[in-house]
Amino acid sequence: KRHGIALRQTYARQGPALSRKAGRYAHARQFKRMRQVLRRQRTLLGRVLRDLQRKLDQVEACVRERISVWLERVQR
């Protein structure tokens, strides 16, 4: 959003909520449920990543360089 890229869906609320959920499950030693939540987080992150990669060619080169640092981190 900061760089002028309109994503289909940002999952801005779901991401932090899932993170809290995973922490609660880990604390309660409910590791199977925690793994499900972590898998859901990875899925959402992959969706946002693919959407961003599709729209990256519409953006200026200087913005692409700034975003590339984050994309490398996500692809790990």
PDB file of C-alpha atoms in Angstrom:
ATOM      1  CA  LYS A   1       0.000   0.000   0.000  1.00  0.00           C
ATOM      2  CA  ARG A   2       2.866   2.321   0.883  1.00  0.00           C
ATOM      3  CA  HIS A   3       4.386   1.831  -2.557  1.00  0.00           C
ATOM      4  CA  GLY A   4       1.167   2.200  -4.536  1.00  0.00           C
ATOM      5  CA  ILE A   5       0.437  -1.479  -5.117  1.00  0.00           C
ATOM      6  CA  ALA A   6      -3.189  -2.462  -4.618  1.00  0.00           C
ATOM      7  CA  LEU A   7      -3.409  -6.075  -3.460  1.00  0.00           C
ATOM      8  CA  ARG A   8      -6.527  -8.188  -3.844  1.00  0.00           C
ATOM      9  CA  GLN A   9      -6.612  -8.888  -0.142  1.00  0.00           C
ATOM     10  CA  THR A  10      -4.091  -7.909   2.531  1.00  0.00           C
ATOM     11  CA  TYR A  11      -5.084 -10.200   5.411  1.00  0.00           C
ATOM     12  CA  ALA A  12      -4.017  -7.347   7.706  1.00  0.00           C
ATOM     13  CA  ARG A  13      -6.263  -8.529  10.520  1.00  0.00           C
ATOM     14  CA  GLN A  14      -5.913 -12.271  10.028  1.00  0.00           C
ATOM     15  CA  GLY A  15      -2.105 -12.299  10.137  1.00  0.00           C
ATOM     16  CA  PRO A  16      -1.637 -10.913  13.651  1.00  0.00           C
ATOM     17  CA  ALA A  17      -4.695 -12.806  14.913  1.00  0.00           C
ATOM     18  CA  LEU A  18      -3.270 -16.104  13.668  1.00  0.00           C
ATOM     19  CA  SER A  19       0.054 -15.276  15.280  1.00  0.00           C
ATOM     20  CA  ARG A  20      -1.608 -14.749  18.652  1.00  0.00           C
ATOM     21  CA  LYS A  21      -3.600 -17.928  18.194  1.00  0.00           C
ATOM     22  CA  ALA A  22      -0.457 -19.954  17.501  1.00  0.00           C
ATOM     23  CA  GLY A  23       1.170 -18.537  20.623  1.00  0.00           C
ATOM     24  CA  ARG A  24      -1.797 -19.492  22.749  1.00  0.00           C
ATOM     25  CA  TYR A  25      -1.873 -23.016  21.344  1.00  0.00           C
ATOM     26  CA  ALA A  26       1.866 -23.414  21.961  1.00  0.00           C
ATOM     27  CA  HIS A  27       1.507 -22.217  25.540  1.00  0.00           C
ATOM     28  CA  ALA A  28      -1.310 -24.708  26.115  1.00  0.00           C
ATOM     29  CA  ARG A  29       0.845 -27.453  24.526  1.00  0.00           C
ATOM     30  CA  GLN A  30      -1.708 -28.007  21.755  1.00  0.00           C
ATOM     31  CA  PHE A  31       0.914 -28.440  19.085  1.00  0.00           C
ATOM     32  CA  LYS A  32      -1.281 -30.033  16.410  1.00  0.00           C
ATOM     33  CA  ARG A  33      -3.623 -27.053  16.474  1.00  0.00           C
ATOM     34  CA  MET A  34      -0.640 -24.714  16.484  1.00  0.00           C
ATOM     35  CA  ARG A  35       0.753 -26.396  13.366  1.00  0.00           C
ATOM     36  CA  GLN A  36      -2.587 -25.946  11.606  1.00  0.00           C
ATOM     37  CA  VAL A  37      -2.527 -22.234  12.378  1.00  0.00           C
ATOM     38  CA  LEU A  38       1.083 -21.911  11.209  1.00  0.00           C
ATOM     39  CA  ARG A  39       0.190 -23.695   7.968  1.00  0.00           C
ATOM     40  CA  ARG A  40      -2.686 -21.232   7.481  1.00  0.00           C
ATOM     41  CA  GLN A  41      -0.274 -18.324   8.041  1.00  0.00           C
ATOM     42  CA  ARG A  42       2.130 -19.699   5.431  1.00  0.00           C
ATOM     43  CA  THR A  43      -0.756 -20.120   2.992  1.00  0.00           C
ATOM     44  CA  LEU A  44      -1.884 -16.519   3.414  1.00  0.00           C
ATOM     45  CA  LEU A  45       1.678 -15.273   3.090  1.00  0.00           C
ATOM     46  CA  GLY A  46       2.069 -17.251  -0.134  1.00  0.00           C
ATOM     47  CA  ARG A  47      -1.125 -15.742  -1.529  1.00  0.00           C
ATOM     48  CA  VAL A  48       0.040 -12.209  -0.800  1.00  0.00           C
ATOM     49  CA  LEU A  49       3.487 -13.009  -2.232  1.00  0.00           C
ATOM     50  CA  ARG A  50       2.077 -14.340  -5.509  1.00  0.00           C
ATOM     51  CA  ASP A  51      -0.278 -11.366  -5.823  1.00  0.00           C
ATOM     52  CA  LEU A  52       2.618  -8.991  -5.215  1.00  0.00           C
ATOM     53  CA  GLN A  53       4.826 -10.744  -7.769  1.00  0.00           C
ATOM     54  CA  ARG A  54       2.074 -10.461 -10.383  1.00  0.00           C
ATOM     55  CA  LYS A  55       1.786  -6.717  -9.841  1.00  0.00           C
ATOM     56  CA  LEU A  56       5.496  -5.999  -9.436  1.00  0.00           C
ATOM     57  CA  ASP A  57       6.102  -5.287 -13.126  1.00  0.00           C
ATOM     58  CA  GLN A  58       3.712  -2.307 -12.942  1.00  0.00           C
ATOM     59  CA  VAL A  59       5.907  -0.552 -10.363  1.00  0.00           C
ATOM     60  CA  GLU A  60       8.975   1.649 -10.812  1.00  0.00           C
ATOM     61  CA  ALA A  61      12.469   0.155 -10.510  1.00  0.00           C
ATOM     62  CA  CYS A  62      13.391   1.990  -7.292  1.00  0.00           C
ATOM     63  CA  VAL A  63      10.299   0.620  -5.553  1.00  0.00           C
ATOM     64  CA  ARG A  64      11.095  -2.879  -6.836  1.00  0.00           C
ATOM     65  CA  GLU A  65      14.521  -2.708  -5.199  1.00  0.00           C
ATOM     66  CA  ARG A  66      13.008  -1.765  -1.843  1.00  0.00           C
ATOM     67  CA  ILE A  67      10.421  -4.517  -2.045  1.00  0.00           C
ATOM     68  CA  SER A  68      12.941  -7.147  -3.164  1.00  0.00           C
ATOM     69  CA  VAL A  69      14.474  -7.258   0.329  1.00  0.00           C
ATOM     70  CA  TRP A  70      11.112  -8.254   1.781  1.00  0.00           C
ATOM     71  CA  LEU A  71      10.383 -10.708  -1.020  1.00  0.00           C
ATOM     72  CA  GLU A  72      13.652 -12.533  -0.351  1.00  0.00           C
ATOM     73  CA  ARG A  73      12.728 -12.820   3.308  1.00  0.00           C
ATOM     74  CA  VAL A  74       9.272 -14.168   2.485  1.00  0.00           C
ATOM     75  CA  GLN A  75      10.561 -16.779   0.056  1.00  0.00           C
ATOM     76  CA  ARG A  76      12.708 -18.403   2.738  1.00  0.00           C
TER      77      ARG A  76
END
